[in-house]
mmCIF file of C-alpha atoms in Angstrom:
data_model
loop_
_atom_site.group_PDB
_atom_site.id
_atom_site.type_symbol
_atom_site.label_atom_id
_atom_site.label_comp_id
_atom_site.label_asym_id
_atom_site.label_seq_id
_atom_site.Cartn_x
_atom_site.Cartn_y
_atom_site.Cartn_z
ATOM 1 C CA MET A 1309 165.039 51.045 168.690
ATOM 2 C CA ASN A 1310 167.421 49.038 166.445
ATOM 3 C CA SER A 1311 165.386 47.292 163.781
ATOM 4 C CA SER A 1312 167.928 44.530 163.319
ATOM 5 C CA LEU A 1313 168.359 43.754 167.177
ATOM 6 C CA MET A 1314 165.009 44.071 167.685
ATOM 7 C CA LEU A 1315 163.890 41.074 165.208
ATOM 8 C CA ARG A 1316 166.629 39.153 165.854
ATOM 9 C CA ARG A 1317 166.193 37.771 169.418
ATOM 10 C CA PHE A 1318 166.566 34.002 169.586
ATOM 11 C CA PHE A 1319 165.995 31.483 172.011
ATOM 12 C CA CYS A 1320 169.064 29.538 171.481
ATOM 13 C CA PHE A 1321 172.194 31.742 171.975
ATOM 14 C CA ASN A 1322 173.473 28.648 173.973
ATOM 15 C CA ALA A 1323 172.979 25.440 175.101
ATOM 16 C CA PRO A 1324 171.587 26.916 179.116
ATOM 17 C CA ALA A 1325 169.766 29.557 177.699
ATOM 18 C CA SER A 1326 168.137 26.988 174.788
ATOM 19 C CA ALA A 1327 167.322 24.543 177.703
ATOM 20 C CA SER A 1328 165.218 27.380 179.721
ATOM 21 C CA ALA A 1329 163.826 28.473 177.056
ATOM 22 C CA SER A 1330 162.500 25.491 175.941
ATOM 23 C CA ALA A 1331 160.931 24.384 179.491
ATOM 24 C CA SER A 1332 159.508 27.833 179.345
ATOM 25 C CA VAL A 1333 157.882 27.291 176.104
ATOM 26 C CA SER A 1334 156.608 23.877 176.628
ATOM 27 C CA ALA A 1335 155.327 25.342 180.710
ATOM 28 C CA ALA A 1336 153.027 27.853 178.277
ATOM 29 C CA SER A 1337 151.971 25.798 175.788
ATOM 30 C CA SER A 1338 150.750 22.314 178.340
ATOM 31 C CA SER A 1339 148.844 25.903 179.843
ATOM 32 C CA SER A 1340 147.236 26.695 176.579
ATOM 33 C CA LYS A 1341 144.253 24.356 174.722
ATOM 34 C CA LYS A 1342 145.148 26.547 171.132
ATOM 35 C CA LYS A 1343 147.062 24.813 169.170
ATOM 36 C CA PRO A 1344 150.627 26.595 168.143
ATOM 37 C CA LEU A 1345 150.724 27.895 164.313
ATOM 38 C CA VAL A 1346 153.840 29.634 162.929
ATOM 39 C CA PHE A 1347 153.316 31.975 159.778
ATOM 40 C CA LEU A 1348 156.213 32.652 157.110
ATOM 41 C CA GLY A 1349 155.553 36.041 155.114
ATOM 42 C CA SER A 1350 157.849 38.721 154.160
ATOM 43 C CA PRO A 1351 155.780 41.405 151.621
ATOM 44 C CA GLN A 1352 153.051 43.245 151.757
ATOM 45 C CA VAL A 1353 150.366 40.850 150.485
ATOM 46 C CA SER A 1354 151.573 38.245 153.577
ATOM 47 C CA THR A 1355 149.675 41.229 155.816
ATOM 48 C CA THR A 1356 146.333 40.205 154.538
ATOM 49 C CA VAL A 1357 146.684 36.819 156.013
ATOM 50 C CA LEU A 1358 148.610 37.416 158.882
ATOM 51 C CA ASP A 1359 145.526 39.596 159.974
ATOM 52 C CA ALA A 1360 143.251 37.021 159.152
ATOM 53 C CA LEU A 1361 144.985 34.974 161.299
ATOM 54 C CA PHE A 1362 145.303 37.620 163.849
ATOM 55 C CA ASN A 1363 141.543 38.211 163.930
ATOM 56 C CA ALA A 1364 140.808 34.073 163.266
ATOM 57 C CA SER A 1365 142.876 33.322 166.475
ATOM 58 C CA SER A 1366 141.204 36.060 169.126
ATOM 59 C CA ALA A 1367 137.801 35.117 168.250
ATOM 60 C CA PRO A 1368 136.592 33.199 171.757
ATOM 61 C CA ASN A 1369 136.072 29.675 169.941
ATOM 62 C CA SER A 1370 139.558 29.813 168.129
ATOM 63 C CA ILE A 1371 140.827 26.181 168.300
ATOM 64 C CA PHE A 1372 144.872 27.867 167.352
ATOM 65 C CA GLU A 1373 147.411 30.556 168.741
ATOM 66 C CA ILE A 1374 149.944 32.335 166.516
ATOM 67 C CA ALA A 1375 153.253 30.982 168.001
ATOM 68 C CA ALA A 1376 155.766 32.975 166.501
ATOM 69 C CA ILE A 1377 156.300 34.834 162.961
ATOM 70 C CA VAL A 1378 159.199 34.503 160.633
ATOM 71 C CA THR A 1379 160.355 36.841 157.812
ATOM 72 C CA GLN A 1380 162.721 38.030 156.098
ATOM 73 C CA PRO A 1381 165.774 40.037 157.506
ATOM 74 C CA PRO A 1382 165.219 44.190 157.760
ATOM 75 C CA ALA A 1383 166.560 45.600 155.137
ATOM 76 C CA ARG A 1384 168.490 49.128 154.202
ATOM 77 C CA LYS A 1385 165.932 51.363 151.949
ATOM 78 C CA GLY A 1386 165.326 54.610 151.168
ATOM 79 C CA ARG A 1387 168.127 57.466 150.468
ATOM 80 C CA GLY A 1388 169.433 57.358 154.313
ATOM 81 C CA LYS A 1389 169.235 53.259 153.452
ATOM 82 C CA THR A 1390 167.707 52.909 156.700
ATOM 83 C CA LEU A 1391 167.434 49.436 158.297
ATOM 84 C CA THR A 1392 164.095 48.238 157.570
ATOM 85 C CA PRO A 1393 161.821 45.654 159.131
ATOM 86 C CA SER A 1394 159.944 43.430 156.269
ATOM 87 C CA LEU A 1395 156.357 44.913 155.781
ATOM 88 C CA VAL A 1396 155.283 41.521 157.672
ATOM 89 C CA ALA A 1397 157.743 42.401 160.655
ATOM 90 C CA GLN A 1398 156.122 45.872 161.320
ATOM 91 C CA TYR A 1399 152.438 45.213 160.661
ATOM 92 C CA ALA A 1400 152.753 42.337 163.379
ATOM 93 C CA ILE A 1401 154.917 44.207 165.805
ATOM 94 C CA ASP A 1402 152.017 47.573 165.309
ATOM 95 C CA ARG A 1403 149.469 44.866 165.862
ATOM 96 C CA GLY A 1404 151.259 44.314 169.517
ATOM 97 C CA PHE A 1405 153.359 40.758 169.007
ATOM 98 C CA PRO A 1406 156.191 40.576 170.834
ATOM 99 C CA SER A 1407 159.361 40.773 169.240
ATOM 100 C CA ASP A 1408 160.948 38.549 170.750
ATOM 101 C CA LEU A 1409 158.668 36.158 168.887
ATOM 102 C CA ILE A 1410 159.366 37.362 165.596
ATOM 103 C CA PHE A 1411 162.168 35.449 163.881
ATOM 104 C CA THR A 1412 164.206 36.579 160.899
ATOM 105 C CA PRO A 1413 167.258 34.174 159.648
ATOM 106 C CA GLU A 1414 168.964 35.136 156.945
ATOM 107 C CA ARG A 1415 168.222 31.382 155.720
ATOM 108 C CA ALA A 1416 165.349 29.069 157.215
ATOM 109 C CA GLY A 1417 167.879 26.197 157.821
ATOM 110 C CA GLU A 1418 169.892 27.944 160.016
ATOM 111 C CA ASP A 1419 170.565 25.985 163.582
ATOM 112 C CA THR A 1420 169.873 28.367 165.760
ATOM 113 C CA PHE A 1421 166.332 29.322 164.555
ATOM 114 C CA LEU A 1422 165.629 25.782 164.028
ATOM 115 C CA CYS A 1423 166.702 25.330 167.302
ATOM 116 C CA SER A 1424 164.135 28.632 168.437
ATOM 117 C CA LEU A 1425 161.332 26.590 166.571
ATOM 118 C CA ARG A 1426 161.510 23.528 168.012
ATOM 119 C CA ALA A 1427 161.181 24.579 171.630
ATOM 120 C CA LEU A 1428 158.069 26.859 170.140
ATOM 121 C CA GLN A 1429 156.413 22.909 169.402
ATOM 122 C CA PRO A 1430 154.321 24.148 167.022
ATOM 123 C CA GLU A 1431 151.549 21.561 165.300
ATOM 124 C CA LEU A 1432 151.422 23.665 162.211
ATOM 125 C CA CYS A 1433 153.413 26.114 159.998
ATOM 126 C CA ILE A 1434 151.453 28.325 157.126
ATOM 127 C CA THR A 1435 153.500 30.342 154.690
ATOM 128 C CA ALA A 1436 152.651 32.911 152.572
ATOM 129 C CA ALA A 1437 154.876 35.037 149.903
ATOM 130 C CA TYR A 1438 157.881 33.864 152.576
ATOM 131 C CA GLY A 1439 160.905 34.451 149.672
ATOM 132 C CA ASN A 1440 162.741 31.459 151.749
ATOM 133 C CA ILE A 1441 163.519 27.928 150.899
ATOM 134 C CA LEU A 1442 162.131 25.579 153.352
ATOM 135 C CA PRO A 1443 164.455 22.480 154.041
ATOM 136 C CA THR A 1444 163.466 19.304 155.259
ATOM 137 C CA LYS A 1445 164.704 20.189 158.544
ATOM 138 C CA PHE A 1446 162.309 22.325 158.749
ATOM 139 C CA LEU A 1447 159.520 20.329 157.115
ATOM 140 C CA ASN A 1448 160.104 17.727 159.933
ATOM 141 C CA ILE A 1449 159.180 19.945 162.977
ATOM 142 C CA PRO A 1450 155.834 20.183 162.799
ATOM 143 C CA PRO A 1451 153.385 17.571 163.001
ATOM 144 C CA MET A 1452 150.762 18.744 160.921
ATOM 145 C CA GLY A 1453 153.006 19.678 158.358
ATOM 146 C CA THR A 1454 153.710 23.330 156.323
ATOM 147 C CA VAL A 1455 150.767 24.565 154.335
ATOM 148 C CA ASN A 1456 151.417 27.235 151.700
ATOM 149 C CA ILE A 1457 149.117 29.721 149.877
ATOM 150 C CA HIS A 1458 150.062 29.816 146.189
ATOM 151 C CA PRO A 1459 148.385 32.262 143.867
ATOM 152 C CA SER A 1460 147.919 29.855 140.868
ATOM 153 C CA LEU A 1461 145.907 26.924 140.199
ATOM 154 C CA LEU A 1462 148.887 24.353 140.929
ATOM 155 C CA PRO A 1463 149.766 22.825 139.185
ATOM 156 C CA LEU A 1464 150.407 25.630 136.513
ATOM 157 C CA TYR A 1465 152.416 28.371 137.129
ATOM 158 C CA ARG A 1466 155.061 27.046 139.994
ATOM 159 C CA GLY A 1467 157.868 29.172 141.469
ATOM 160 C CA ALA A 1468 158.767 32.845 142.948
ATOM 161 C CA ALA A 1469 156.128 35.138 139.919
ATOM 162 C CA PRO A 1470 153.168 32.955 139.302
ATOM 163 C CA VAL A 1471 150.617 35.978 139.195
ATOM 164 C CA GLN A 1472 153.280 38.251 136.998
ATOM 165 C CA ARG A 1473 153.783 34.652 134.255
ATOM 166 C CA ALA A 1474 150.283 34.292 133.974
ATOM 167 C CA LEU A 1475 149.498 37.663 133.084
ATOM 168 C CA GLN A 1476 152.335 37.469 131.142
ATOM 169 C CA ASP A 1477 150.936 34.685 129.394
ATOM 170 C CA GLY A 1478 147.654 36.578 128.915
ATOM 171 C CA VAL A 1479 145.421 34.193 131.202
ATOM 172 C CA LYS A 1480 141.429 34.588 131.314
ATOM 173 C CA GLU A 1481 141.784 32.646 134.453
ATOM 174 C CA THR A 1482 143.389 31.641 137.523
ATOM 175 C CA GLY A 1483 143.498 31.117 141.173
ATOM 176 C CA ILE A 1484 144.587 30.359 145.264
ATOM 177 C CA SER A 1485 145.620 27.077 146.310
ATOM 178 C CA LEU A 1486 146.234 25.648 149.925
ATOM 179 C CA ALA A 1487 148.554 22.988 149.041
ATOM 180 C CA PHE A 1488 151.191 21.121 151.519
ATOM 181 C CA THR A 1489 154.802 21.520 151.438
ATOM 182 C CA VAL A 1490 157.080 19.449 150.014
ATOM 183 C CA ARG A 1491 161.093 19.560 149.202
ATOM 184 C CA ALA A 1492 160.122 20.253 145.325
ATOM 185 C CA LEU A 1493 159.025 23.595 144.220
ATOM 186 C CA ASP A 1494 155.346 24.041 145.092
ATOM 187 C CA ALA A 1495 154.641 20.300 144.029
ATOM 188 C CA GLY A 1496 152.763 18.992 147.252
ATOM 189 C CA PRO A 1497 149.571 17.895 147.522
ATOM 190 C CA VAL A 1498 146.638 20.494 147.356
ATOM 191 C CA ILE A 1499 143.981 20.712 149.852
ATOM 192 C CA VAL A 1500 141.707 23.208 148.149
ATOM 193 C CA HIS A 1501 141.850 25.459 145.085
ATOM 194 C CA GLU A 1502 139.625 28.495 144.049
ATOM 195 C CA ARG A 1503 139.267 29.843 140.686
ATOM 196 C CA VAL A 1504 139.192 33.611 140.039
ATOM 197 C CA ASP A 1505 138.772 35.160 136.694
ATOM 198 C CA VAL A 1506 141.050 37.549 134.950
ATOM 199 C CA ASP A 1507 139.776 41.019 134.030
ATOM 200 C CA ASP A 1508 141.827 42.433 130.760
ATOM 201 C CA GLU A 1509 142.880 45.294 132.352
ATOM 202 C CA ILE A 1510 143.948 44.282 135.949
ATOM 203 C CA LYS A 1511 147.910 44.774 136.857
ATOM 204 C CA ALA A 1512 150.074 42.450 138.836
ATOM 205 C CA PRO A 1513 149.792 44.286 142.561
ATOM 206 C CA ASP A 1514 145.576 43.863 142.116
ATOM 207 C CA LEU A 1515 145.627 40.592 141.112
ATOM 208 C CA LEU A 1516 148.149 39.655 143.816
ATOM 209 C CA ASP A 1517 145.938 41.423 146.817
ATOM 210 C CA LEU A 1518 142.854 39.931 145.362
ATOM 211 C CA LEU A 1519 144.484 36.304 145.406
ATOM 212 C CA PHE A 1520 146.115 36.798 148.652
ATOM 213 C CA SER A 1521 142.640 37.923 150.114
ATOM 214 C CA GLN A 1522 140.528 34.908 148.764
ATOM 215 C CA GLY A 1523 142.888 32.642 150.051
ATOM 216 C CA SER A 1524 142.756 34.197 153.415
ATOM 217 C CA LYS A 1525 139.469 33.445 153.450
ATOM 218 C CA LEU A 1526 140.056 29.905 152.170
ATOM 219 C CA LEU A 1527 142.701 29.014 154.836
ATOM 220 C CA ILE A 1528 140.528 30.283 157.744
ATOM 221 C CA HIS A 1529 137.444 28.207 156.201
ATOM 222 C CA GLU A 1530 140.045 24.898 156.375
ATOM 223 C CA LEU A 1531 142.061 25.412 159.183
ATOM 224 C CA PRO A 1532 139.746 23.338 161.482
ATOM 225 C CA SER A 1533 140.218 20.185 158.908
ATOM 226 C CA ILE A 1534 144.223 20.670 158.603
ATOM 227 C CA LEU A 1535 144.570 20.598 162.401
ATOM 228 C CA ASP A 1536 142.220 17.283 162.887
ATOM 229 C CA GLY A 1537 144.428 16.138 160.182
ATOM 230 C CA SER A 1538 141.606 15.428 157.871
ATOM 231 C CA ALA A 1539 142.870 17.615 155.311
ATOM 232 C CA ARG A 1540 145.974 15.647 154.618
ATOM 233 C CA ALA A 1541 143.522 12.567 153.542
ATOM 234 C CA LYS A 1542 142.189 14.637 151.197
ATOM 235 C CA ALA A 1543 144.653 16.265 149.677
ATOM 236 C CA GLN A 1544 144.632 15.558 145.988
ATOM 237 C CA PRO A 1545 148.709 14.954 144.226
ATOM 238 C CA GLN A 1546 149.555 17.607 141.640
ATOM 239 C CA ASP A 1547 149.912 16.017 138.088
ATOM 240 C CA ASP A 1548 153.655 16.682 137.474
ATOM 241 C CA SER A 1549 152.802 16.615 133.707
ATOM 242 C CA LYS A 1550 150.862 19.164 133.581
ATOM 243 C CA ALA A 1551 153.104 21.745 135.397
ATOM 244 C CA THR A 1552 154.007 24.765 134.223
ATOM 245 C CA LEU A 1553 157.039 27.305 135.682
ATOM 246 C CA ALA A 1554 156.868 30.715 136.543
ATOM 247 C CA PRO A 1555 160.649 31.662 137.405
ATOM 248 C CA LYS A 1556 161.577 34.739 138.925
ATOM 249 C CA ILE A 1557 161.696 38.287 136.771
ATOM 250 C CA ALA A 1558 164.978 39.313 135.655
ATOM 251 C CA PRO A 1559 165.306 43.048 136.205
ATOM 252 C CA GLU A 1560 166.461 43.068 132.400
ATOM 253 C CA GLU A 1561 163.120 41.536 131.223
ATOM 254 C CA SER A 1562 161.753 44.666 131.735
ATOM 255 C CA TRP A 1563 162.816 46.556 127.981
ATOM 256 C CA ILE A 1564 159.755 46.077 125.926
ATOM 257 C CA SER A 1565 159.843 45.909 122.135
ATOM 258 C CA PHE A 1566 157.088 47.199 119.789
ATOM 259 C CA ASP A 1567 157.859 44.609 116.938
ATOM 260 C CA GLU A 1568 155.665 42.111 118.917
ATOM 261 C CA GLU A 1569 151.281 42.389 119.113
ATOM 262 C CA ALA A 1570 149.864 45.017 121.053
ATOM 263 C CA SER A 1571 148.210 42.242 123.224
ATOM 264 C CA VAL A 1572 151.689 41.186 124.003
ATOM 265 C CA VAL A 1573 152.638 44.322 125.225
ATOM 266 C CA HIS A 1574 149.725 44.995 127.211
ATOM 267 C CA ASN A 1575 149.845 41.896 129.110
ATOM 268 C CA LYS A 1576 154.413 41.932 129.951
ATOM 269 C CA VAL A 1577 153.203 45.576 131.597
ATOM 270 C CA ARG A 1578 150.516 44.865 133.457
ATOM 271 C CA ALA A 1579 152.142 41.619 134.160
ATOM 272 C CA PHE A 1580 155.177 43.574 135.339
ATOM 273 C CA ALA A 1581 153.676 46.610 137.055
ATOM 274 C CA GLY A 1582 154.994 47.797 140.558
ATOM 275 C CA TRP A 1583 158.368 45.817 139.630
ATOM 276 C CA PRO A 1584 160.127 45.837 137.343
ATOM 277 C CA GLY A 1585 157.927 47.956 135.575
ATOM 278 C CA THR A 1586 158.250 48.216 132.069
ATOM 279 C CA ARG A 1587 160.956 50.422 129.935
ATOM 280 C CA ALA A 1588 161.069 51.793 125.995
ATOM 281 C CA LYS A 1589 163.230 53.656 123.982
ATOM 282 C CA LEU A 1590 161.832 55.866 122.138
ATOM 283 C CA MET A 1591 163.124 58.401 119.291
ATOM 284 C CA LEU A 1592 162.425 61.887 119.766
ATOM 285 C CA VAL A 1593 162.428 64.258 116.193
ATOM 286 C CA ASP A 1594 162.696 68.523 116.600
ATOM 287 C CA GLY A 1595 159.423 69.873 114.136
ATOM 288 C CA LYS A 1596 162.160 72.556 113.719
ATOM 289 C CA ASP A 1597 165.744 71.303 112.852
ATOM 290 C CA GLY A 1598 165.176 67.816 112.236
ATOM 291 C CA ASN A 1599 167.663 66.561 115.565
ATOM 292 C CA GLN A 1600 166.920 63.533 116.815
ATOM 293 C CA ASN A 1601 167.534 62.329 120.605
ATOM 294 C CA VAL A 1602 166.657 58.516 121.987
ATOM 295 C CA ILE A 1603 164.818 58.906 125.979
ATOM 296 C CA GLU A 1604 163.944 55.919 127.978
ATOM 297 C CA LEU A 1605 160.417 56.218 129.069
ATOM 298 C CA LYS A 1606 158.607 54.089 131.599
ATOM 299 C CA ILE A 1607 154.962 52.774 130.561
ATOM 300 C CA ILE A 1608 152.902 52.538 133.229
ATOM 301 C CA THR A 1609 149.271 51.856 132.009
ATOM 302 C CA THR A 1610 148.171 50.930 128.728
ATOM 303 C CA ARG A 1611 145.263 48.658 126.464
ATOM 304 C CA VAL A 1612 145.266 47.487 123.000
ATOM 305 C CA CYS A 1613 143.573 50.083 120.621
ATOM 306 C CA ARG A 1614 140.530 48.813 119.129
ATOM 307 C CA HIS A 1615 139.381 51.780 117.379
ATOM 308 C CA GLY A 1616 141.165 51.071 113.742
ATOM 309 C CA ILE A 1617 144.062 49.677 111.886
ATOM 310 C CA ILE A 1618 147.696 51.182 112.058
ATOM 311 C CA GLN A 1619 148.345 51.510 107.963
ATOM 312 C CA SER A 1620 151.830 50.111 106.662
ATOM 313 C CA ASN A 1621 152.665 54.004 106.200
ATOM 314 C CA GLU A 1622 151.998 54.571 109.473
ATOM 315 C CA MET A 1623 154.392 51.860 111.722
ATOM 316 C CA ASP A 1624 156.934 54.205 112.659
ATOM 317 C CA GLU A 1625 155.129 57.473 114.269
ATOM 318 C CA ILE A 1626 153.128 57.573 117.567
ATOM 319 C CA THR A 1627 150.287 59.817 117.552
ATOM 320 C CA PHE A 1628 148.228 60.772 120.298
ATOM 321 C CA PHE A 1629 144.361 59.735 120.137
ATOM 322 C CA LYS A 1630 141.315 60.731 122.843
ATOM 323 C CA GLY A 1631 143.555 60.561 125.848
ATOM 324 C CA SER A 1632 146.311 58.158 124.884
ATOM 325 C CA LEU A 1633 149.688 57.988 123.193
ATOM 326 C CA VAL A 1634 148.787 55.448 120.533
ATOM 327 C CA ILE A 1635 152.400 53.568 119.008
ATOM 328 C CA PRO A 1636 152.024 51.196 116.099
ATOM 329 C CA CYS A 1637 153.150 47.560 116.984
ATOM 330 C CA TRP A 1638 153.703 44.201 114.999
ATOM 331 C CA ASN A 1639 150.568 42.776 112.316
ATOM 332 C CA SER A 1640 148.810 45.829 112.366
ATOM 333 C CA THR A 1641 147.917 46.479 115.952
ATOM 334 C CA ALA A 1642 148.130 49.326 117.891
ATOM 335 C CA LEU A 1643 149.159 49.733 122.194
ATOM 336 C CA GLU A 1644 147.283 52.993 124.080
ATOM 337 C CA VAL A 1645 149.520 54.207 126.483
ATOM 338 C CA LEU A 1646 147.705 56.063 129.392
ATOM 339 C CA GLU A 1647 150.375 56.778 131.327
ATOM 340 C CA VAL A 1648 153.957 57.169 131.158
ATOM 341 C CA GLN A 1649 156.699 58.223 134.158
ATOM 342 C CA LEU A 1650 160.338 60.191 132.525
ATOM 343 C CA PRO A 1651 163.525 58.888 134.232
ATOM 344 C CA GLY A 1652 163.464 60.997 137.760
ATOM 345 C CA LYS A 1653 159.857 62.248 137.123
ATOM 346 C CA LYS A 1654 156.371 61.722 138.625
ATOM 347 C CA VAL A 1655 154.268 59.259 136.886
ATOM 348 C CA VAL A 1656 151.952 61.375 134.423
ATOM 349 C CA SER A 1657 148.857 60.763 132.009
ATOM 350 C CA ALA A 1658 149.437 60.267 128.289
ATOM 351 C CA ALA A 1659 148.206 63.953 127.673
ATOM 352 C CA ALA A 1660 150.424 65.578 129.713
ATOM 353 C CA PHE A 1661 153.017 63.868 128.675
ATOM 354 C CA TRP A 1662 152.126 64.644 124.640
ATOM 355 C CA ASN A 1663 151.514 68.963 125.763
ATOM 356 C CA GLY A 1664 154.779 68.736 126.978
ATOM 357 C CA LEU A 1665 156.384 67.770 123.704
ATOM 358 C CA ARG A 1666 155.269 70.743 121.927
ATOM 359 C CA ASP A 1667 156.344 70.749 118.288
ATOM 360 C CA LYS A 1668 158.802 68.096 118.324
ATOM 361 C CA LYS A 1669 157.494 64.463 117.622
ATOM 362 C CA LEU A 1670 157.669 61.127 118.559
ATOM 363 C CA LYS A 1671 158.879 57.704 116.831
ATOM 364 C CA LYS A 1672 159.451 53.837 117.869
ATOM 365 C CA LEU A 1673 162.849 52.859 117.212
#
């Protein structure tokens, strides 16, 4: 089956077809007592929210139904560059959701897409890591508004990478917020939020999973008040003066420097885990002839060294201690590296990597 064709079926190819589709959808809506809801999301974490909505909508006393799903267009992936649906689209198809109600516009402001959305007459739209800007023409369609699940304690960390930037900053606490969507970035009134403690070792993918899991429960609990309008009345405006930004991560940010304190490097490693990862260039010195080669190493798992202070005369040499590569960092701190990956190779433990060095020494550049 052609994934692109399957995921790009719209109601509004031309005016007569649009009118026909609108009439049929209106008739279907009038025969149902459940309020139509449209979900927008794209990556794996979005499927957690979609799963919660599917389960809640199928309950006997449910007050809503999922009228459509909006997600990013299929992308070419893998060595064969196969056209692949987003993870949300694939999940919905696997759950038996009608493929003609899965919309994949390049931009959420496309006229054909907006025509299809209006025909569905959604009461509410829910977004969870959709990855597309919603224009005013979109936001004006659902009478109860659009609600976003945002993985931070708004107004903190507004933007594309709230979890990654929070971990990079070494926060001890973050959270999940339900907020109405406005044109300004993540600036809408907050319906409710929930605080979450941040473990020193947790990586971004795991924290994202945790936050969206909590956010799913929060959303299902709040949906009745959102759909009856009472959530709008209780939602609190954000204090823009306290806002912080979480800009999108650029691939070139993946390089790390050991001229920073170990805690700074460790926080970056766990923040950028998954994508884009963190990389370092190290010097490999042959113990026999002294030949030197620069190697590139992906740093997978780390922790801050807590068993001693690196002396000044050891500031370049990387040692091995109790299963970890110990790398000297700024201000007499040290980083323990537990897992690494050479280009084109699999992730291995620090012990396996160290054993492969044989009589070679490792130094930081």
